[in-house]
Coordinates of C-alpha atoms in Angstrom, one line a residue:
Chain A
M1 CA -22.5 10.8 13.8
A2 CA -19.3 9.6 12.4
N3 CA -16.0 11.1 12.5
I4 CA -15.0 12.3 8.7
M5 CA -11.9 14.1 7.4
I6 CA -12.0 16.5 4.5
R7 CA -9.2 17.1 2.2
K8 CA -8.1 18.7 -0.9
N9 CA -7.1 16.5 -3.7
D10 CA -4.5 17.5 -6.3
A11 CA -7.1 19.3 -8.7
G12 CA -8.3 21.2 -6.0
G13 CA -11.7 19.6 -5.2
L14 CA -12.6 18.4 -1.7
V15 CA -12.4 15.0 -0.8
F16 CA -14.6 13.4 1.8
Y17 CA -12.9 10.2 3.7
L18 CA -14.9 8.2 6.3
P19 CA -12.3 6.1 8.1
K20 CA -14.6 3.8 9.8
R21 CA -15.9 2.3 6.5
D22 CA -12.6 3.3 4.3
L23 CA -14.7 5.5 2.2
E24 CA -13.3 7.9 0.0
D25 CA -15.2 10.0 -2.4
N26 CA -15.1 13.5 -4.4
I27 CA -17.5 16.3 -2.7
A28 CA -19.5 17.4 -5.4
S29 CA -21.0 20.1 -3.5
I30 CA -20.9 21.8 -0.2
E31 CA -23.8 23.6 1.0
F32 CA -21.9 26.8 2.7
D33 CA -18.6 27.7 1.5
T34 CA -18.1 31.2 2.8
P35 CA -15.1 31.9 5.4
A36 CA -17.8 32.7 8.3
K37 CA -20.2 29.6 7.4
W38 CA -18.8 26.6 6.0
G39 CA -20.3 23.1 6.0
G40 CA -24.0 22.1 5.8
E41 CA -24.9 19.4 3.6
L42 CA -22.4 17.5 1.5
K43 CA -23.2 16.1 -1.7
L44 CA -20.8 13.1 -2.8
A45 CA -20.2 12.1 -6.2
S46 CA -21.6 8.7 -5.3
G47 CA -24.8 10.2 -4.9
G48 CA -24.5 10.1 -0.9
T49 CA -25.4 12.9 1.3
Y50 CA -23.9 14.0 4.6
Y51 CA -24.6 16.8 6.8
I52 CA -21.7 18.6 8.9
E53 CA -22.9 21.5 11.3
P54 CA -22.2 25.0 9.6
Q55 CA -19.3 26.7 11.2
E56 CA -16.4 28.8 10.4
A57 CA -14.3 27.7 7.7
P58 CA -11.3 25.8 8.8
A59 CA -8.0 27.6 8.6
R60 CA -6.3 24.6 6.7
L61 CA -7.5 21.5 5.2
P62 CA -7.7 18.5 5.9
V63 CA -9.8 18.6 8.8
S64 CA -11.6 16.2 11.0
V65 CA -15.4 17.0 11.9
R66 CA -18.3 15.1 13.1
A67 CA -20.9 14.6 10.3
K68 CA -24.3 12.9 10.1
R69 CA -25.6 10.5 7.7
V70 CA -28.3 12.0 5.6
D71 CA -28.9 9.8 2.5
A72 CA -26.2 7.6 1.7
P73 CA -26.3 3.8 -0.1
E74 CA -24.5 1.8 2.2
Chain B
M1 CA -6.5 -19.8 -24.1
S2 CA -7.3 -16.5 -25.1
T3 CA -8.7 -14.0 -22.7
L4 CA -12.2 -14.9 -21.5
T5 CA -15.3 -12.5 -22.6
R6 CA -17.5 -10.8 -20.0
E7 CA -19.8 -13.2 -20.4
E8 CA -17.4 -16.7 -20.2
T9 CA -16.1 -14.7 -16.8
E10 CA -19.4 -14.3 -15.6
S11 CA -20.2 -18.1 -16.1
L12 CA -17.2 -19.1 -14.4
I13 CA -17.8 -17.2 -11.2
Q14 CA -21.3 -18.7 -11.5
E15 CA -19.7 -22.3 -11.9
V16 CA -17.2 -21.9 -9.1
L17 CA -20.0 -20.6 -6.7
E18 CA -22.0 -23.8 -7.5
V19 CA -20.5 -25.8 -4.8
Y20 CA -21.2 -23.8 -1.8
P21 CA -24.4 -23.9 0.3
E22 CA -27.3 -21.2 -0.3
K23 CA -26.2 -18.9 2.2
A24 CA -22.4 -19.2 1.6
K25 CA -23.0 -18.7 -2.1
K26 CA -24.8 -15.6 -1.6
D27 CA -21.8 -14.2 0.5
R28 CA -19.1 -15.1 -1.6
A29 CA -20.7 -13.9 -4.8
K30 CA -20.3 -10.4 -3.5
H31 CA -16.4 -10.6 -3.1
L32 CA -16.0 -12.1 -6.8
A33 CA -16.6 -9.4 -9.7
I34 CA -15.5 -8.6 -13.3
N35 CA -13.6 -5.6 -13.5
D36 CA -15.3 -2.8 -15.5
Q37 CA -13.3 0.3 -15.9
S38 CA -16.5 2.5 -16.3
I39 CA -17.3 2.0 -12.5
E40 CA -16.0 4.8 -10.3
Q41 CA -16.7 3.1 -7.0
S42 CA -15.8 -0.3 -6.2
K43 CA -18.5 -0.8 -3.8
K44 CA -20.9 -0.9 -6.9
C45 CA -19.0 -4.3 -8.0
I46 CA -17.2 -5.9 -5.0
T47 CA -17.4 -6.2 -1.1
S48 CA -14.6 -6.2 0.6
N49 CA -13.0 -6.3 4.3
R50 CA -15.8 -8.7 5.3
K51 CA -15.2 -11.6 7.9
S52 CA -14.2 -14.7 6.2
L53 CA -16.8 -17.4 5.9
P54 CA -16.1 -20.0 8.3
G55 CA -15.3 -23.4 6.8
V56 CA -13.5 -22.0 3.7
M57 CA -9.7 -21.9 3.4
T58 CA -8.7 -18.2 3.7
I59 CA -5.0 -16.8 4.1
R60 CA -5.9 -14.0 5.9
G61 CA -3.7 -13.1 9.2
C62 CA -4.7 -11.4 12.3
A63 CA -4.4 -8.0 14.1
Y64 CA -1.3 -9.1 16.0
A65 CA 0.0 -10.0 12.3
G66 CA -0.5 -6.7 11.0
S67 CA 0.7 -4.8 13.9
R68 CA 3.7 -6.9 15.0
G69 CA 4.8 -8.4 11.8
V70 CA 4.0 -5.8 9.4
V71 CA 4.1 -2.3 11.0
W72 CA 6.2 -2.2 13.9
G73 CA 8.5 -5.6 13.4
P74 CA 10.8 -3.8 11.0
V75 CA 11.4 -1.1 13.6
K76 CA 15.1 -2.5 13.8
D77 CA 16.2 -0.3 17.1
M78 CA 13.2 -1.0 19.0
I79 CA 12.4 -4.6 21.1
H80 CA 9.1 -5.6 20.3
I81 CA 7.6 -7.9 23.1
S82 CA 5.1 -10.7 21.8
H83 CA 3.4 -10.2 24.8
G84 CA 1.1 -13.4 25.5
P85 CA 1.8 -17.2 24.8
V86 CA 5.1 -18.0 23.0
G87 CA 4.0 -19.3 19.4
C88 CA 2.5 -16.3 17.8
G89 CA 5.9 -14.5 18.0
Q90 CA 8.0 -17.8 17.3
Y91 CA 6.6 -19.0 14.3
S92 CA 6.1 -15.5 12.8
R93 CA 9.8 -14.6 13.5
A94 CA 11.8 -13.3 10.7
G95 CA 9.6 -14.5 8.1
R96 CA 9.2 -11.3 6.0
R97 CA 13.0 -10.7 5.3
N98 CA 12.8 -7.2 6.2
Y99 CA 16.5 -6.4 5.8
Y100 CA 18.3 -3.7 7.9
V101 CA 21.9 -2.8 8.8
G102 CA 23.1 -3.5 12.2
T103 CA 24.1 -6.1 14.5
T104 CA 21.2 -8.1 15.6
G105 CA 21.4 -8.7 19.3
V106 CA 23.4 -5.6 20.0
N107 CA 21.9 -2.5 18.4
T108 CA 19.2 -4.0 16.4
F109 CA 16.8 -6.6 17.1
A110 CA 14.2 -7.2 14.2
E111 CA 15.2 -10.8 13.5
M112 CA 14.8 -11.8 17.1
N113 CA 12.0 -13.0 18.8
F114 CA 11.1 -11.8 22.3
T115 CA 8.0 -13.1 24.0
S116 CA 6.9 -12.9 27.5
D117 CA 5.7 -16.8 27.2
F118 CA 2.5 -16.7 29.1
Q119 CA 1.7 -19.8 31.5
E120 CA -1.5 -20.8 32.9
K121 CA -0.7 -18.9 36.4
D122 CA -0.1 -15.7 34.1
I123 CA -3.5 -16.0 32.7
V124 CA -5.1 -16.5 36.1
F125 CA -3.2 -13.9 37.9
G126 CA -2.7 -11.5 35.3
G127 CA 0.7 -10.8 33.2
D128 CA 1.3 -7.2 34.0
K129 CA 4.0 -8.4 36.7
K130 CA 5.8 -10.4 34.4
L131 CA 5.7 -7.5 31.8
A132 CA 7.5 -5.2 34.1
K133 CA 10.2 -7.5 34.7
I134 CA 10.6 -8.5 31.1
M135 CA 11.3 -4.7 30.6
N136 CA 13.9 -4.5 33.3
E137 CA 15.5 -7.7 31.9
I138 CA 15.7 -6.2 28.4
E139 CA 17.3 -3.1 29.7
S140 CA 20.1 -5.2 31.5
L141 CA 20.6 -7.5 28.6
F142 CA 20.1 -5.2 25.5
P143 CA 21.2 -1.7 27.1
L144 CA 21.5 -0.2 23.4
H145 CA 17.9 -0.6 22.6
K146 CA 15.9 2.6 21.7
G147 CA 12.7 1.6 22.9
I148 CA 10.0 -1.4 23.6
T149 CA 6.6 -2.0 22.0
V150 CA 4.1 -4.4 23.6
Q151 CA 2.5 -6.4 21.1
S152 CA -0.7 -7.9 22.6
E153 CA -1.6 -11.5 21.8
C154 CA -5.3 -12.7 22.1
P155 CA -4.9 -13.5 25.9
I156 CA -4.2 -10.1 26.9
G157 CA -7.4 -8.4 25.7
L158 CA -9.4 -11.4 27.1
I159 CA -7.9 -11.2 30.7
G160 CA -7.9 -7.6 30.5
D161 CA -4.3 -6.8 31.6
D162 CA -3.4 -3.1 31.8
I163 CA -0.4 -2.8 29.3
E164 CA -0.8 0.9 28.9
A165 CA -0.1 1.4 32.8
V166 CA 2.9 -0.9 33.0
S167 CA 4.3 1.0 29.8
K168 CA 4.0 4.1 30.9
K169 CA 5.8 3.3 34.2
A170 CA 8.3 1.6 32.3
A171 CA 9.0 4.4 30.1
K172 CA 9.8 6.7 33.1
E173 CA 11.9 4.3 34.7
L174 CA 14.0 3.5 31.7
N175 CA 13.8 6.9 30.0
K176 CA 13.0 5.3 26.9
V177 CA 9.8 5.1 24.3
V178 CA 7.6 2.2 25.5
V179 CA 4.7 1.7 23.3
P180 CA 1.8 -0.7 24.4
V181 CA 0.0 -1.9 21.2
R182 CA -3.5 -3.1 21.7
C183 CA -3.2 -5.3 18.6
E184 CA -5.0 -8.6 19.8
G185 CA -5.6 -11.0 17.1
F186 CA -9.1 -11.5 17.5
R187 CA -9.8 -7.6 16.7
G188 CA -11.2 -7.0 13.2
V189 CA -11.4 -9.5 10.4
S190 CA -7.9 -9.4 9.1
Q191 CA -4.4 -8.1 9.7
S192 CA -5.8 -4.7 8.0
L193 CA -6.9 -3.7 11.4
G194 CA -3.9 -4.7 12.8
H195 CA -2.2 -1.9 10.7
H196 CA -4.7 0.7 11.7
I197 CA -4.1 0.0 15.5
A198 CA -0.2 0.0 14.8
N199 CA -0.7 3.5 13.1
D200 CA -2.8 4.7 15.8
A201 CA -0.2 3.6 18.3
V202 CA 2.4 5.6 16.5
R203 CA 0.1 8.7 16.5
D204 CA -0.3 8.3 20.2
W205 CA 3.2 7.3 21.5
V206 CA 5.7 8.5 19.2
L207 CA 4.8 10.8 16.5
S208 CA 4.6 14.2 18.9
N209 CA 7.6 13.2 21.1
R210 CA 9.9 15.5 19.4
D211 CA 7.4 18.4 18.5
G212 CA 9.1 21.7 19.4
Q213 CA 12.7 20.2 18.9
H214 CA 15.1 21.7 16.6
F215 CA 15.7 19.6 13.7
E216 CA 18.3 20.9 10.9
S217 CA 15.9 20.4 7.9
T218 CA 16.4 21.3 4.2
P219 CA 13.5 22.1 1.6
Y220 CA 14.0 18.5 0.2
D221 CA 13.1 16.4 3.2
V222 CA 11.1 13.6 2.2
T223 CA 10.1 10.1 3.9
I224 CA 9.6 6.7 2.7
I225 CA 6.5 5.5 4.2
G226 CA 5.1 2.0 4.2
D227 CA 8.1 0.1 2.4
Y228 CA 9.1 -2.5 4.4
N229 CA 12.4 -3.2 2.6
I230 CA 11.6 -6.5 2.0
G231 CA 14.9 -8.1 0.1
G232 CA 16.1 -4.3 0.2
D233 CA 13.1 -2.7 -1.4
A234 CA 13.3 0.5 0.6
W235 CA 17.0 1.0 -0.5
A236 CA 16.5 0.3 -3.8
S237 CA 13.9 3.3 -3.9
R238 CA 15.7 5.4 -1.9
I239 CA 19.2 5.6 -3.5
F240 CA 17.4 7.4 -6.8
L241 CA 15.2 9.4 -4.5
E242 CA 18.5 11.0 -3.2
E243 CA 20.1 11.0 -6.7
M244 CA 17.3 13.3 -7.8
G245 CA 18.3 15.8 -4.9
L246 CA 16.0 14.9 -2.1
R247 CA 17.0 13.8 1.3
V248 CA 15.1 10.9 3.0
I249 CA 14.9 11.5 6.6
A250 CA 12.8 8.4 7.6
Q251 CA 12.1 5.0 6.2
W252 CA 8.8 3.2 7.6
S253 CA 9.3 1.1 8.7
G254 CA 11.7 -1.1 6.7
D255 CA 15.4 -0.5 7.9
G256 CA 13.6 2.3 10.2
T257 CA 14.6 3.5 13.7
I258 CA 12.6 5.0 16.3
A259 CA 14.3 8.4 15.8
E260 CA 13.5 8.5 12.3
M261 CA 9.6 8.0 13.2
E262 CA 9.8 10.8 15.6
N263 CA 11.4 13.1 13.1
T264 CA 9.1 12.2 10.4
P265 CA 6.9 15.3 11.3
K266 CA 9.6 17.7 10.1
A267 CA 9.5 16.0 6.5
K268 CA 7.9 18.5 3.5
L269 CA 6.7 15.5 1.8
N270 CA 5.3 11.9 2.9
L271 CA 5.9 9.3 0.1
L272 CA 3.3 6.6 0.9
H273 CA 3.9 3.2 -0.8
C274 CA 2.0 0.8 0.9
Y275 CA -1.5 2.7 0.8
R276 CA -3.3 -0.2 2.8
S277 CA -0.8 -0.1 5.9
M278 CA 0.1 3.5 6.3
N279 CA -2.7 5.9 5.1
Y280 CA -3.8 6.3 8.3
I281 CA -0.7 8.0 9.8
S282 CA -0.1 9.8 6.4
R283 CA -3.7 11.4 6.8
H284 CA -3.1 12.2 10.6
M285 CA 0.2 13.9 9.8
E286 CA -1.5 15.9 7.0
E287 CA -4.2 17.4 9.3
K288 CA -1.6 17.7 12.3
Y289 CA 1.3 19.0 10.8
G290 CA 0.0 19.9 7.2
I291 CA 2.5 17.4 5.4
P292 CA 1.2 16.6 2.1
W293 CA 1.3 12.9 1.2
M294 CA 1.3 11.1 -2.1
E295 CA 1.0 7.6 -3.4
Y296 CA 3.7 6.4 -5.5
N297 CA 4.4 3.2 -7.4
F298 CA 8.1 2.1 -7.7
F299 CA 7.3 -0.9 -9.8
G300 CA 8.3 -1.1 -13.5
P301 CA 10.1 1.7 -15.3
T302 CA 6.6 3.3 -16.7
K303 CA 5.3 3.7 -13.0
I304 CA 8.6 4.6 -11.6
E305 CA 9.0 7.5 -14.3
E306 CA 5.3 8.5 -13.8
S307 CA 5.9 8.5 -9.9
L308 CA 9.1 10.7 -9.9
R309 CA 7.6 13.3 -12.1
R310 CA 4.7 13.5 -9.6
I311 CA 7.1 13.6 -6.8
A312 CA 9.2 16.1 -8.4
A313 CA 5.9 18.4 -8.9
F314 CA 6.0 19.0 -5.1
F315 CA 9.5 20.7 -5.5
D316 CA 11.4 23.5 -7.0
D317 CA 13.1 23.2 -10.5
S318 CA 16.3 21.6 -9.3
I319 CA 14.2 18.5 -8.2
K320 CA 12.6 18.3 -11.4
E321 CA 15.6 18.6 -13.4
G322 CA 17.0 16.0 -10.9
A323 CA 14.1 13.6 -11.9
E324 CA 14.6 13.7 -15.6
R325 CA 18.5 13.2 -14.8
V326 CA 17.9 10.0 -13.1
I327 CA 15.1 9.0 -15.6
A328 CA 17.2 9.6 -18.3
K329 CA 20.2 7.8 -16.7
Y330 CA 18.3 4.5 -16.1
K331 CA 16.5 4.7 -19.3
P332 CA 19.4 2.7 -21.5
M333 CA 19.5 0.2 -18.4
M334 CA 15.9 -0.5 -18.5
E335 CA 15.7 -0.7 -22.1
A336 CA 18.3 -3.2 -22.2
V337 CA 16.1 -5.2 -19.6
I338 CA 13.1 -5.1 -21.5
A339 CA 14.9 -5.8 -24.7
K340 CA 16.2 -9.0 -23.3
Y341 CA 13.5 -10.0 -21.4
K342 CA 10.2 -8.8 -23.3
P343 CA 10.4 -11.4 -26.3
R344 CA 10.6 -14.4 -23.7
L345 CA 7.7 -13.2 -21.7
Q346 CA 5.5 -11.5 -24.4
G347 CA 1.9 -12.2 -24.1
K348 CA 1.9 -14.4 -20.9
R349 CA -0.8 -13.9 -18.5
V350 CA -0.5 -13.6 -14.7
M351 CA -2.9 -14.0 -12.0
L352 CA -2.1 -12.4 -8.6
Y353 CA -3.6 -12.8 -5.4
I354 CA -1.5 -10.8 -2.7
G355 CA -2.3 -8.4 0.1
G356 CA -1.5 -4.7 0.7
L357 CA -0.5 -2.8 -2.6
R358 CA 0.9 -5.4 -4.9
P359 CA -2.3 -6.5 -6.3
R360 CA -2.6 -3.2 -8.4
H361 CA 1.3 -2.0 -8.1
V362 CA 2.9 -4.9 -10.0
I363 CA 0.6 -4.7 -12.8
G364 CA 2.6 -2.0 -14.4
A365 CA 5.8 -3.7 -14.1
Y366 CA 4.2 -7.1 -15.9
E367 CA 2.9 -4.7 -18.6
D368 CA 6.3 -3.4 -19.1
L369 CA 7.6 -6.8 -19.9
G370 CA 4.4 -7.4 -22.5
M371 CA 2.6 -9.4 -19.8
E372 CA -0.9 -9.2 -19.0
V373 CA -2.6 -9.3 -15.6
V374 CA -5.9 -11.4 -15.9
G375 CA -7.1 -11.4 -12.3
T376 CA -6.0 -9.8 -9.2
G377 CA -7.3 -9.6 -5.7
Y378 CA -6.5 -8.6 -2.0
E379 CA -6.3 -10.9 1.0
F380 CA -7.5 -7.9 3.1
G381 CA -8.1 -5.0 1.0
H382 CA -11.0 -2.3 1.6
N383 CA -13.2 -0.4 -1.0
D384 CA -10.6 2.3 -1.7
D385 CA -8.2 -0.3 -2.5
Y386 CA -10.5 -1.4 -5.0
D387 CA -11.2 2.0 -6.3
R388 CA -7.6 2.2 -7.3
T389 CA -7.5 -1.2 -8.9
I390 CA -10.4 -1.0 -11.1
K391 CA -8.5 1.5 -13.5
E392 CA -5.5 -0.5 -13.5
M393 CA -7.0 -3.6 -14.6
G394 CA -8.2 -4.5 -18.2
N395 CA -12.0 -4.8 -18.6
A396 CA -13.7 -8.3 -18.1
T397 CA -10.6 -9.5 -15.8
L398 CA -11.4 -11.1 -12.7
L399 CA -11.3 -9.5 -9.3
Y400 CA -11.6 -11.7 -6.3
D401 CA -11.3 -10.4 -2.6
D402 CA -10.4 -12.6 0.1
V403 CA -10.6 -15.6 -2.2
T404 CA -11.0 -19.1 -1.0
G405 CA -8.5 -21.9 -1.5
F406 CA -11.2 -23.6 -3.4
E407 CA -12.0 -20.6 -5.5
L408 CA -8.6 -19.5 -6.7
E409 CA -7.8 -23.1 -7.6
E410 CA -10.9 -23.3 -10.0
F411 CA -10.0 -20.0 -11.5
V412 CA -6.6 -21.2 -12.3
K413 CA -7.9 -24.4 -13.7
R414 CA -10.0 -22.7 -15.8
I415 CA -8.3 -19.5 -16.9
K416 CA -5.1 -21.4 -17.5
P417 CA -2.6 -18.1 -16.7
D418 CA 0.9 -18.5 -17.4
L419 CA 2.0 -17.5 -14.1
V420 CA 0.5 -17.1 -10.5
G421 CA 1.8 -14.9 -8.1
S422 CA 0.7 -15.4 -4.5
G423 CA 1.9 -16.5 -1.0
I424 CA 3.7 -19.6 0.2
K425 CA 0.6 -21.4 1.1
E426 CA -0.7 -21.5 -2.6
K427 CA 2.9 -22.1 -4.1
Y428 CA 3.1 -25.7 -4.0
I429 CA -0.4 -26.4 -5.1
Y430 CA 0.0 -24.6 -8.3
Q431 CA 3.7 -25.9 -9.1
K432 CA 2.3 -29.5 -8.5
M433 CA -0.6 -28.4 -11.0
G434 CA 2.3 -27.6 -13.3
I435 CA 1.9 -23.8 -13.2
P436 CA 4.6 -21.7 -12.6
F437 CA 4.6 -19.5 -9.6
R438 CA 6.1 -16.6 -7.8
Q439 CA 6.0 -16.1 -4.2
M440 CA 4.9 -12.3 -4.2
H441 CA 4.9 -11.6 -0.4
S442 CA 8.7 -12.1 0.1
W443 CA 9.8 -12.1 -3.8
D444 CA 10.5 -15.5 -3.5
Y445 CA 13.5 -15.1 -1.5
S446 CA 14.9 -12.7 -4.2
G447 CA 14.4 -8.9 -4.4
P448 CA 14.7 -6.2 -4.2
Y449 CA 11.8 -5.5 -6.8
H450 CA 11.4 -1.8 -6.2
G451 CA 13.1 1.0 -8.3
F452 CA 15.1 0.5 -11.2
D453 CA 17.7 -1.9 -10.0
G454 CA 14.5 -3.8 -8.7
F455 CA 13.1 -4.2 -12.1
A456 CA 16.0 -5.9 -13.7
I457 CA 15.7 -8.3 -10.8
F458 CA 12.1 -8.8 -11.3
A459 CA 12.4 -9.2 -14.9
R460 CA 15.0 -12.1 -14.3
D461 CA 13.1 -14.0 -11.8
M462 CA 9.8 -13.8 -13.9
D463 CA 11.9 -15.3 -16.9
M464 CA 13.6 -17.6 -14.7
T465 CA 10.1 -19.3 -13.5
L466 CA 8.3 -18.9 -16.6
N467 CA 10.8 -20.4 -18.9
N468 CA 11.9 -22.9 -16.6
P469 CA 12.8 -26.3 -18.5
C470 CA 11.0 -28.1 -15.9
W471 CA 7.6 -26.9 -16.7
G472 CA 8.0 -29.2 -19.9
K473 CA 8.9 -32.2 -17.6
Q474 CA 5.3 -32.6 -16.0
T475 CA 4.7 -35.9 -17.5
P476 CA 7.0 -38.7 -16.4
P477 CA 9.3 -40.2 -19.4
W478 CA 7.3 -43.5 -19.5
K479 CA 4.0 -42.0 -19.8
A480 CA 5.0 -39.4 -22.3
V481 CA 3.6 -40.2 -26.0
K482 CA 6.7 -41.0 -28.1
P483 CA 6.5 -39.6 -31.4
A484 CA 6.1 -42.2 -34.1
E485 CA 9.6 -42.3 -35.5
E486 CA 11.3 -42.7 -32.3
V487 CA 9.2 -45.5 -31.6
K488 CA 10.2 -47.0 -35.0
A489 CA 13.8 -46.3 -34.3
A490 CA 13.4 -48.2 -30.7
A491 CA 12.2 -51.4 -32.5

């Protein structure tokens, strides 16, 4: 489990940031993206996958959440 | 010598690595790379932010250097106690030329060294009492100070002093901000962790101090974050931000004050110059206070114009107009500078090895002068720095991370750049090798280099160094091969 921060970039896409590893990457897809259920598997542009517990969509970004590394080349 | 091809660069790296033992070779190979603009993520080609190899010459600093020297040091109206033995503070005192306005020793203290001067008995019995006493002494000797930071040196962490408790108590007694910073030198692999620790200390002890208090704000409040005012850099940036109609409410941390830092959460936009040392706090403010941040680059007119337009895009039309007005105003000035120096510098090749943001930020300024950067590297950069660098550098140029003294020397010998830009530790080696050198950490005691005004100085300095007649006098007259006619005339 690691703390990650999700923010919006200038183009409006989601950006994944893992402070511990200074890993910054665009999020290619997010499993659930509705106001009531948000999160699930995050697919990164680099091909890695992280998982965040589905939750209510945050009122505003950026937001810090706990994430699990499912499959990421490290 | 013309630019190397990809294969030549590859063989150059292999050749340089040849001298290392097997294990060291394997490790160092990961830190040397050939730039390939098609790569999106730097970790595919270069490893960074790893522990330096024992036995090689590295020019990295420590966490204390990152916190006391870089982030906290320039905050001028606070007193920064180098808590521990005397050397760390004394030998790094005032070396970075962070300019500020004020009377040193009365209401500003950035150039001074305050230390708890640890002795054996402090190590044995702990230094907390001494620290408390120092704070009282500071209060009576320098009543105009606005706060104290405790910058831990290595022994503090080793003996386990509770500087937080002392600081909290002192803060109550003095009714001022007292910030304990756990930046012991042994933490992390370089000064980079010191930046992070310092940022966390700002977040925990300073940033929320004025939450809920009234602040006379305007829609155009911005802050300059991560500009340490080296040789006046932040001032050179600030003047035209103000000229385009913005109000700069805080400078972090060159010529900065604790009040400005506390007011930062009231800003509308954080302008981030040194990404490496201050991105942490910018990200935090974005999350907690919803202040957007943006990286800008004030080296060289091309990048400045680009940055100004991007900054203006955050605001209404009056600022956008302001940006265009400022760009138009300085354009003839910049054209004159380029017209004067470009013919003298055109086609010259530069190798850089610096820290922080400069290995990528100054590339634009060199390109404006018609020069080419053929190699660059960070002392303590992370992956995200290299992500940003790859796009700025040409294909098949060299990237080197935490390069060792030997490697850089060999690279320079083979690539034969016309100019090397690095720190004071490298300066005299290359000058003795007959290669023009600029000290790019503190601008070789010149500056400012940021902004339009800075570019004129930058261009002049590069010309002054590169076209200095001394480079043609490397061979002493008695060893010089005289042209035939001259010999005849003498006979």
